Coordinates of C-alpha atoms and ligand atoms in Angstrom, one line a residue:
M1 CA 76.0 142.6 24.2
S2 CA 79.3 141.9 25.9
M3 CA 80.8 138.4 26.0
A4 CA 80.3 138.2 29.7
Q5 CA 76.5 138.5 29.3
V6 CA 74.2 135.8 28.2
D7 CA 71.4 136.3 25.6
Y8 CA 68.2 134.8 27.1
D9 CA 65.9 135.9 24.3
G10 CA 65.9 132.7 22.2
L11 CA 65.2 129.0 22.9
I12 CA 68.9 128.5 23.7
P13 CA 70.6 131.0 26.1
N14 CA 74.1 131.7 24.8
N15 CA 77.0 134.1 24.7
V16 CA 78.2 133.0 21.3
A17 CA 76.0 135.2 19.1
L18 CA 73.9 132.1 18.1
G19 CA 71.3 134.5 16.6
Q20 CA 73.8 135.3 13.8
D21 CA 74.8 131.7 13.3
V22 CA 71.7 130.4 11.6
R23 CA 73.1 126.9 10.7
V24 CA 74.3 126.1 14.2
K25 CA 71.2 127.6 15.8
R26 CA 68.9 125.4 13.6
A27 CA 71.0 122.3 14.3
L28 CA 70.8 123.0 18.1
E29 CA 67.1 123.7 17.9
K30 CA 66.7 120.4 16.1
W31 CA 68.6 118.6 18.8
H32 CA 66.7 120.3 21.6
P33 CA 63.5 118.1 21.6
G34 CA 65.6 114.9 21.7
Y35 CA 67.5 116.3 24.6
I36 CA 64.3 117.1 26.5
D37 CA 62.9 113.6 25.8
W38 CA 66.2 112.2 27.1
W39 CA 65.9 114.4 30.2
M40 CA 62.3 113.3 30.9
D41 CA 63.2 109.6 30.4
M42 CA 66.6 109.5 32.1
G43 CA 66.7 112.6 34.3
P44 CA 65.7 112.8 38.0
E45 CA 62.9 110.4 38.5
G46 CA 59.7 111.7 40.2
F47 CA 60.6 115.3 40.6
Q48 CA 60.2 116.8 37.1
T49 CA 57.4 119.1 38.1
A50 CA 58.8 120.1 41.5
L51 CA 60.0 123.7 42.0
V52 CA 63.7 123.5 42.7
Y53 CA 65.8 126.4 44.0
L54 CA 68.5 126.4 41.3
R55 CA 71.2 128.7 40.1
T56 CA 71.3 129.5 36.5
A57 CA 74.2 131.1 34.8
I58 CA 73.5 134.7 33.7
G59 CA 77.0 135.6 32.7
V60 CA 80.5 134.1 32.5
D61 CA 82.1 136.7 34.7
P62 CA 83.7 134.8 37.7
K63 CA 81.9 137.2 40.0
G64 CA 78.1 137.2 40.0
W65 CA 77.5 134.8 37.1
A66 CA 74.6 133.0 38.7
K67 CA 71.1 133.8 39.6
F68 CA 69.0 131.7 42.1
D69 CA 65.3 131.0 41.7
Y70 CA 62.7 128.3 41.7
V71 CA 62.7 126.4 38.5
K72 CA 61.0 123.2 37.2
M73 CA 63.9 121.2 36.0
P74 CA 62.7 120.5 32.4
E75 CA 62.3 124.3 32.1
Y76 CA 65.9 125.0 33.2
R77 CA 67.6 127.3 30.7
W78 CA 70.3 125.0 29.3
G79 CA 72.6 127.0 27.1
V80 CA 75.9 127.6 25.5
L81 CA 78.4 129.5 27.6
L82 CA 82.0 130.1 26.8
A83 CA 84.5 132.0 28.9
P84 CA 85.5 135.3 27.2
P85 CA 88.3 135.0 24.7
R86 CA 91.8 135.9 25.7
E87 CA 93.3 138.3 23.3
E88 CA 96.0 136.9 21.0
R89 CA 96.0 133.6 22.8
K90 CA 98.9 131.3 21.7
I91 CA 99.2 127.6 21.9
A92 CA 101.1 126.9 25.0
F93 CA 102.6 123.4 24.5
G94 CA 103.4 120.7 22.0
S95 CA 104.7 121.0 18.4
H96 CA 102.7 124.1 17.7
K97 CA 103.8 125.9 20.8
G98 CA 103.8 129.7 20.3
E99 CA 101.5 129.7 17.2
D100 CA 98.1 131.4 17.4
A101 CA 95.4 129.3 19.1
W102 CA 93.1 127.8 16.5
Q103 CA 89.6 129.2 16.1
E104 CA 88.7 126.5 13.6
V105 CA 89.4 122.7 13.8
P106 CA 92.9 122.0 12.4
G107 CA 92.2 119.4 9.6
E108 CA 95.0 117.1 10.5
Y109 CA 93.8 116.6 14.1
R110 CA 90.1 116.5 13.4
A111 CA 89.4 112.9 14.4
M112 CA 91.5 113.1 17.6
L113 CA 89.8 116.3 18.7
R114 CA 86.3 114.9 18.0
R115 CA 87.1 111.8 20.0
L116 CA 88.2 113.9 23.0
I117 CA 85.0 116.0 22.8
V118 CA 82.7 113.0 22.4
I119 CA 84.3 111.2 25.4
Q120 CA 84.0 114.3 27.5
G121 CA 80.4 114.8 26.3
D122 CA 79.5 111.2 27.0
T123 CA 80.3 111.3 30.7
E124 CA 77.9 114.2 31.4
P125 CA 74.5 112.5 30.6
A126 CA 75.9 109.3 32.0
S127 CA 76.2 110.8 35.5
V128 CA 72.6 112.1 35.3
E129 CA 71.5 108.6 34.4
Q130 CA 73.5 107.1 37.2
Q131 CA 71.9 109.4 39.8
R132 CA 68.3 109.4 38.6
H133 CA 66.8 107.4 41.4
L134 CA 68.4 109.3 44.3
G135 CA 65.9 112.1 44.7
M136 CA 63.4 109.6 46.2
T137 CA 65.7 108.9 49.1
A138 CA 67.2 112.4 49.7
P139 CA 68.2 112.9 53.3
S140 CA 66.9 116.5 53.2
L141 CA 65.6 119.1 50.8
Y142 CA 69.0 120.8 50.9
D143 CA 70.7 117.7 49.6
M144 CA 68.0 117.0 47.1
R145 CA 68.4 120.5 45.7
N146 CA 72.2 120.0 45.4
L147 CA 71.7 116.7 43.6
F148 CA 69.4 118.4 41.1
Q149 CA 71.8 121.3 40.7
V150 CA 74.5 118.9 39.8
N151 CA 72.2 117.1 37.4
V152 CA 71.1 120.2 35.5
E153 CA 74.7 121.4 35.2
E154 CA 75.8 118.0 33.9
G155 CA 73.0 118.5 31.3
R156 CA 74.5 121.9 30.5
H157 CA 77.9 120.4 30.1
L158 CA 76.4 118.0 27.5
W159 CA 75.1 121.1 25.7
A160 CA 78.6 122.6 25.8
M161 CA 80.1 119.6 24.0
V162 CA 77.2 119.3 21.6
Y163 CA 77.7 122.9 20.6
L164 CA 81.3 122.2 19.7
L165 CA 80.2 119.1 17.7
Q166 CA 77.5 120.9 15.9
K167 CA 79.4 124.0 15.1
Y168 CA 82.8 122.6 14.2
F169 CA 82.3 119.0 12.9
G170 CA 79.6 119.1 10.3
T171 CA 77.6 115.9 9.6
D172 CA 79.7 113.6 11.7
G173 CA 79.4 116.1 14.6
R174 CA 75.6 116.0 14.3
E175 CA 75.7 112.2 14.3
E176 CA 77.9 112.1 17.4
A177 CA 75.5 114.7 19.1
E178 CA 72.6 112.3 18.4
A179 CA 74.5 109.3 19.7
L180 CA 75.2 111.1 23.0
L181 CA 71.5 110.9 23.6
Q182 CA 71.2 107.2 22.6
R183 CA 73.9 105.5 24.8
R184 CA 72.7 104.6 28.3
S185 CA 74.7 104.1 31.5
G186 CA 75.0 100.4 32.3
D187 CA 73.1 99.3 29.2
P188 CA 74.7 96.0 28.0
D189 CA 74.1 96.9 24.3
T190 CA 74.7 100.6 24.3
P191 CA 76.8 101.5 27.3
R192 CA 78.4 104.8 28.1
M193 CA 82.0 105.0 26.9
L194 CA 84.1 104.9 30.1
G195 CA 83.9 102.2 32.7
A196 CA 83.1 104.2 35.8
F197 CA 80.1 105.8 34.1
N198 CA 78.4 102.4 33.8
E199 CA 78.5 101.7 37.5
K200 CA 75.5 102.2 39.7
T201 CA 75.1 105.1 42.2
P202 CA 72.8 103.2 44.6
D203 CA 72.8 105.4 47.7
W204 CA 73.7 108.9 48.9
L205 CA 77.1 107.9 50.3
S206 CA 78.0 106.7 46.8
F207 CA 76.7 110.0 45.4
F208 CA 78.9 112.0 47.6
M209 CA 81.9 109.8 46.9
F210 CA 81.2 110.0 43.2
T211 CA 81.0 113.8 43.3
Y212 CA 84.1 113.9 45.4
F213 CA 86.2 111.5 43.4
T214 CA 84.7 111.2 39.9
D215 CA 83.8 114.8 39.4
R216 CA 87.3 115.6 40.5
D217 CA 88.5 113.5 37.5
G218 CA 86.2 115.9 35.6
K219 CA 88.0 118.8 37.0
M220 CA 91.5 117.4 36.1
Q221 CA 90.4 116.5 32.5
L222 CA 88.7 119.8 32.0
E223 CA 91.8 121.6 33.3
A224 CA 93.9 119.7 30.8
L225 CA 91.4 120.4 27.9
A226 CA 91.2 124.1 29.0
Q227 CA 94.8 124.3 27.9
S228 CA 93.8 123.2 24.4
G229 CA 95.2 125.0 21.4
F230 CA 91.6 124.7 19.9
D231 CA 90.3 127.9 21.5
P232 CA 86.6 127.2 21.6
L233 CA 87.3 124.0 23.6
S234 CA 89.5 125.8 25.9
R235 CA 86.9 128.6 26.5
T236 CA 84.1 126.0 27.0
C237 CA 86.1 124.1 29.6
R238 CA 87.1 127.2 31.4
F239 CA 83.5 128.0 32.1
M240 CA 82.5 124.4 32.9
L241 CA 85.2 124.4 35.6
T242 CA 83.3 127.2 37.5
E243 CA 80.3 124.9 37.7
E244 CA 82.3 121.8 38.5
A245 CA 83.6 123.4 41.7
H246 CA 80.2 123.2 43.2
H247 CA 79.9 119.5 42.4
M248 CA 83.1 118.7 44.3
F249 CA 81.9 120.9 47.2
V250 CA 78.8 118.8 47.4
G251 CA 80.9 115.6 47.5
E252 CA 83.4 116.8 50.0
T253 CA 80.9 118.4 52.4
G254 CA 78.5 115.5 52.0
V255 CA 81.1 112.9 53.2
T256 CA 82.3 115.3 55.9
R257 CA 78.7 115.6 57.2
I258 CA 78.3 111.8 57.3
V259 CA 81.6 111.3 59.1
Q260 CA 80.7 114.0 61.5
R261 CA 77.3 112.5 62.3
T262 CA 78.9 109.1 62.8
C263 CA 81.5 110.5 65.2
E264 CA 78.9 112.5 67.2
A265 CA 76.7 109.4 67.6
M266 CA 79.6 107.2 68.6
K267 CA 80.8 109.8 71.2
Q268 CA 77.3 110.2 72.6
A269 CA 76.9 106.4 72.9
G270 CA 80.4 106.1 74.5
I271 CA 81.8 103.9 71.6
S272 CA 85.4 104.6 71.1
D273 CA 86.4 101.6 68.9
P274 CA 85.4 102.4 65.3
H275 CA 85.5 98.7 64.5
E276 CA 82.6 97.9 66.8
I277 CA 80.5 97.9 63.6
D278 CA 77.3 96.3 64.9
K279 CA 77.1 98.7 67.8
V280 CA 77.7 101.7 65.6
R281 CA 75.1 100.5 63.1
K282 CA 72.5 100.2 65.8
L283 CA 72.8 103.9 66.3
G284 CA 71.6 104.4 62.7
V285 CA 74.8 105.9 61.4
I286 CA 77.3 104.6 58.9
D287 CA 80.4 103.1 60.4
L288 CA 83.8 104.5 59.5
P289 CA 85.1 101.2 58.0
A290 CA 82.1 101.2 55.6
I291 CA 82.9 104.8 54.6
Q292 CA 86.5 103.7 54.0
K293 CA 85.3 100.8 51.7
K294 CA 83.1 103.2 49.7
A295 CA 86.1 105.5 49.3
N296 CA 88.2 102.6 48.1
M297 CA 85.7 101.7 45.5
H298 CA 85.1 105.1 44.1
F299 CA 88.7 106.2 44.1
S300 CA 89.8 103.0 42.3
L301 CA 87.0 103.2 39.7
T302 CA 87.9 106.8 39.1
L303 CA 91.7 106.0 38.6
D304 CA 90.6 103.9 35.6
L305 CA 89.3 107.1 34.0
F306 CA 92.9 108.3 33.5
G307 CA 93.5 105.6 30.9
N308 CA 96.6 103.5 30.5
E309 CA 99.9 104.3 32.2
I310 CA 101.7 104.5 28.9
S311 CA 99.5 106.0 26.2
T312 CA 100.3 107.1 22.7
N313 CA 96.8 108.7 22.5
A314 CA 97.8 111.0 25.3
A315 CA 101.3 111.7 23.8
N316 CA 99.7 112.5 20.4
A317 CA 97.1 114.8 21.9
F318 CA 99.8 116.7 23.7
H319 CA 102.1 116.8 20.8
A320 CA 99.3 118.1 18.6
G321 CA 98.5 120.9 21.1
L322 CA 95.0 119.5 21.9
K323 CA 95.2 118.4 25.5
G324 CA 97.8 119.8 27.9
R325 CA 98.8 119.0 31.5
Y326 CA 97.1 120.1 34.6
R327 CA 97.6 123.9 34.7
E328 CA 100.2 123.7 31.9
D329 CA 100.4 127.5 31.9
R330 CA 101.8 127.5 35.4
L331 CA 104.5 124.8 34.7
E332 CA 108.1 125.8 34.0
D333 CA 109.7 123.6 31.4
D334 CA 109.9 123.5 27.6
H335 CA 106.2 122.5 27.3
Q336 CA 107.2 120.0 24.5
L337 CA 108.6 117.1 26.5
E338 CA 110.3 115.5 23.5
S339 CA 113.3 114.4 25.6
G340 CA 112.1 114.3 29.2
T341 CA 111.2 111.3 31.3
Y342 CA 108.6 110.7 34.1
P343 CA 108.5 108.0 36.7
V344 CA 105.6 105.6 36.3
L345 CA 104.5 102.8 38.6
R346 CA 104.4 99.5 36.7
L347 CA 104.0 95.8 37.2
I348 CA 107.4 94.3 36.5
D349 CA 108.1 90.7 37.3
E350 CA 104.9 90.6 39.4
K351 CA 106.3 93.5 41.5
I352 CA 105.1 97.1 41.6
Q353 CA 108.1 99.2 40.6
N354 CA 108.8 102.7 39.4
E355 CA 110.2 102.9 35.9
D356 CA 111.2 106.0 34.0
A357 CA 109.0 106.4 30.8
S358 CA 109.2 109.1 28.2
A359 CA 107.4 112.1 29.6
L360 CA 105.1 112.3 26.5
S361 CA 103.8 108.8 26.8
A362 CA 103.4 109.1 30.6
L363 CA 101.0 112.1 30.5
N364 CA 98.0 110.1 31.8
M365 CA 100.1 109.2 34.8
R366 CA 101.2 112.7 35.4
L367 CA 97.6 113.9 35.4
R368 CA 96.7 111.0 37.7
D369 CA 99.4 111.9 40.1
D370 CA 98.2 115.5 40.2
Y371 CA 94.7 114.0 40.8
V372 CA 95.8 111.9 43.8
V373 CA 97.4 115.0 45.4
D374 CA 94.2 116.9 45.0
C375 CA 92.1 114.0 46.4
N376 CA 94.2 113.9 49.5
I377 CA 93.3 117.4 50.5
G378 CA 89.6 116.6 51.2
V379 CA 90.5 113.3 52.8
G380 CA 92.6 115.3 55.3
R381 CA 89.6 117.4 56.2
W382 CA 87.5 114.2 56.8
N383 CA 90.2 112.9 59.1
K384 CA 90.4 116.2 61.0
V385 CA 86.7 115.7 61.9
I386 CA 87.4 112.2 63.1
A387 CA 90.4 113.4 65.1
E388 CA 88.4 116.2 66.7
H389 CA 86.1 113.5 68.1
G390 CA 89.1 111.6 69.5
I391 CA 88.3 108.4 67.5
P392 CA 91.3 106.4 66.4
F393 CA 90.6 106.0 62.7
E394 CA 92.1 107.5 59.6
I395 CA 90.5 107.4 56.1
K396 CA 93.3 106.5 53.6
L397 CA 93.3 106.4 49.9
P398 CA 94.1 102.9 48.7
H399 CA 97.2 102.1 46.6
V400 CA 96.9 103.0 42.9
A401 CA 97.2 99.3 42.1
F402 CA 94.2 98.4 44.1
H403 CA 91.0 97.1 42.3
R404 CA 91.9 98.3 38.8
H405 CA 90.3 97.5 35.5
I406 CA 92.3 99.6 33.1
G407 CA 96.1 99.7 32.7
E408 CA 99.1 97.9 34.2
F409 CA 97.3 96.7 37.4
S410 CA 94.2 95.3 35.8
R411 CA 96.4 92.2 35.3
T412 CA 96.8 91.6 39.0
N413 CA 95.1 91.8 42.4
A414 CA 96.6 94.2 44.9
D415 CA 95.4 95.0 48.3
V416 CA 94.9 98.6 49.6
D417 CA 98.6 98.8 50.5
G418 CA 99.8 97.6 47.2
N419 CA 100.7 94.0 48.2
I420 CA 100.0 91.6 45.3
L421 CA 97.5 88.9 46.3
S422 CA 96.8 85.5 44.8
P423 CA 93.3 85.2 43.2
A424 CA 92.3 83.1 46.2
E425 CA 93.5 85.7 48.7
W426 CA 91.8 88.4 46.8
T427 CA 88.5 86.6 46.9
K428 CA 88.9 86.0 50.6
R429 CA 89.8 89.5 51.5
R430 CA 87.8 91.4 49.0
T431 CA 85.0 92.4 51.4
E432 CA 87.5 93.7 53.9
M433 CA 88.4 96.3 51.3
L434 CA 85.3 96.9 49.2
P435 CA 81.6 97.1 50.3
S436 CA 80.1 93.7 50.9
S437 CA 76.5 92.9 50.3
S438 CA 75.7 93.3 54.0
D439 CA 77.4 96.8 53.9
R440 CA 75.3 97.7 50.9
D441 CA 72.1 96.4 52.5
F442 CA 72.8 98.3 55.7
I443 CA 73.5 101.6 53.9
E444 CA 70.4 101.0 51.7
S445 CA 68.3 100.5 54.9
L446 CA 69.2 104.0 56.0
M447 CA 68.1 105.6 52.7
K448 CA 64.7 106.9 53.9
P449 CA 63.6 110.2 52.5
E450 CA 63.4 113.2 54.8
F451 CA 61.5 115.9 53.0
T452 CA 60.5 118.2 55.9
P453 CA 62.2 121.6 55.4
G454 CA 65.1 122.0 57.8
K455 CA 65.2 118.4 58.8
F456 CA 67.9 115.9 58.0
A457 CA 68.1 112.1 58.0
G458 CA 69.7 110.7 61.2
W459 CA 72.9 109.5 59.4
I460 CA 74.0 112.9 58.1
A461 CA 74.8 116.2 59.9
P462 CA 73.2 119.4 58.6
P463 CA 75.4 121.7 56.6
R464 CA 77.1 124.7 58.2
V465 CA 75.5 127.2 55.9
G466 CA 72.7 127.1 53.4
I467 CA 72.8 127.5 49.7
D468 CA 72.7 131.2 48.7
N469 CA 72.8 132.0 52.4
K470 CA 69.3 130.7 53.0
P471 CA 68.2 129.9 56.5
G472 CA 68.2 126.3 57.8
D473 CA 64.5 125.7 57.3
F474 CA 64.4 127.0 53.7
E475 CA 62.2 125.0 51.4
Y476 CA 64.8 124.2 48.7
V477 CA 62.5 122.0 46.8
K478 CA 58.7 122.5 46.7
I479 CA 57.6 119.0 46.2
A480 CA 53.9 119.8 46.6
D481 CA 54.0 121.2 43.2
A482 CA 55.2 117.9 41.8
Ligands
BYC1 N1 87.0 102.9 30.3 O1 95.4 105.2 25.2 P1 94.6 105.0 26.4 C1 83.8 114.1 33.8 C2 90.2 103.1 26.3 S1 85.0 112.9 33.9 C3 86.8 102.4 29.0 O2 95.3 104.9 27.7 P2 93.7 107.7 26.5 C4 82.6 114.0 34.7 C5 90.6 104.4 25.5 O3 89.4 105.1 25.1 C6 86.1 113.4 32.7 N2 87.8 102.5 28.1 O4 93.5 106.1 26.5 C7 82.7 113.5 36.0 C8 91.3 103.8 24.3 O5 90.4 103.3 23.4 P3 90.6 103.5 21.8 C9 85.8 112.9 31.3 C10 88.9 103.2 28.4 O6 93.0 108.2 25.3 C11 81.6 113.3 36.8 C12 92.0 102.6 24.9 O7 91.3 102.3 26.1 N3 86.7 113.5 30.3 O8 83.9 115.1 33.1 O9 95.1 108.0 26.7 C13 80.4 113.6 36.3 C14 93.5 102.9 25.2 O10 93.6 103.7 26.3 C15 89.1 103.8 29.6 C16 87.8 112.9 29.7 O11 88.1 111.8 30.0 C17 88.1 103.6 30.6 N4 88.2 104.1 31.8 O12 93.0 108.1 27.9 C18 80.2 114.1 35.0 C19 88.6 113.7 28.8 N5 90.3 104.4 29.7 O13 90.4 105.0 21.6 C20 81.4 114.3 34.2 C21 88.6 113.2 27.4 C22 90.8 104.2 28.5 O14 92.0 103.0 21.6 N6 89.2 111.8 27.3 N7 90.0 103.5 27.7 O15 89.5 102.7 21.2 C23 90.5 111.6 27.4 O16 91.3 112.4 27.6 C24 91.0 110.1 27.2 O17 90.1 109.6 26.3 C25 91.0 109.3 28.5 C26 91.7 107.9 28.1 C27 91.8 110.0 29.5 C28 89.6 108.9 29.0

């Protein structure tokens, strides 16, 4: 069987010859029931027996890797899929640059590597937990199917990290794999590891913002890990990135469709001022200022996921050849960064100022800057829709110092333009910039399910094309079977 094909014969679909790797196969088979228990307890609530039109990976070839069919989610074939090896791959950066990529864990970097894999792994089930109530209020079967597709693939990404832990890290890898099933998003005693993954995803606008902003952090981090000198991690991340693209598509188009519906309704009602919030809300659509506030929140929470501005962890991981920069292989420099500098925004004398830091210790910032550029592309598309309707409003990403809980700016309060506010001013102005309880209540009041094939809730426009080119009234989820 070629590397591009997946062996579906056993319990765990894979393209890593698991059948010949008895120790790891047994370890994964032992982990499997705990995973299914976790999925039943913490996966999509209320739809575990529904038939969902899902794509399943049948290969790792970029073309034609997926097959679409109706599947009950607990029967989804979660498996271990690595992108094909690149012949004679070399480590592309850091102090081992030019050496052969590692096929086994380099002993000196074992702990660092395990920590990166565990953190990556922890985010995947966390997001499923955060989104578990959303099926009940889906604005259409199309959206419900997309939610569940994202969820099963996050489950598969957990499998991807667990495979690495089980195969390469012995007893402590097995313990970490267990712990990934024990932590819970938002639990005060056993929370998920990173801040944003303990927040709630209470409504569908949040879901789309999460998949737009937070899954995009996933993309950036996976791109950086795909550069890893540890080849199995690189290959795993390369395949995960093909799945991640759909998640960001769901987010970007979801927000676009909400913006579109709002603009259409405003135009129809003859409202040209986007700040006439009460009037807009009476139309049963989400006002643009509320969409802006949600974007402010999800963007700022996601910036925290890049860690501290100055980080020895990031410097060490790069120096060791474990985690590179975004698309390291396309950058032109010495790929070692021992002497270079990078400008970092910092809080100096209560002012936000650029300061040159050593390029190695500023790697989190470099990735974050690349992320912001990437985020702005979709925001531009949202604004195009608003402009096409002739409405004077522009969605803007807030300043990176706004509403931060990690790093330099967690010590201060900045507004969306980066002006430093006193604590009293912050408290006074907070709900201008972040969703207020009345914003939340209003959005929640719209979250009524629409489960008729081909129909959409009134606050969101239908998509331009169906999934797998299906017609508009296609029954993406057969709930009757639930
Ligand atoms: N919350 O040296 P620093 C995804 C901790 S998303 C809580 O600056 P570093 C997905 C940090 O752990 C992508 N704690 O950190 C998306 C450290 O603690 P220790 C997930 C935080 O290591 C949607 C200390 O503060 N993958 O895939 O340079 C759906 C000092 O910090 C936070 C990865 O993140 C935080 N936000 O950078 C599903 C890739 N930030 O160790 C999935 C793997 C920092 O001193 N992880 N801390 O006790 C990494 O590369 C890095 O760990 C981080 C942090 C970029 C997260």
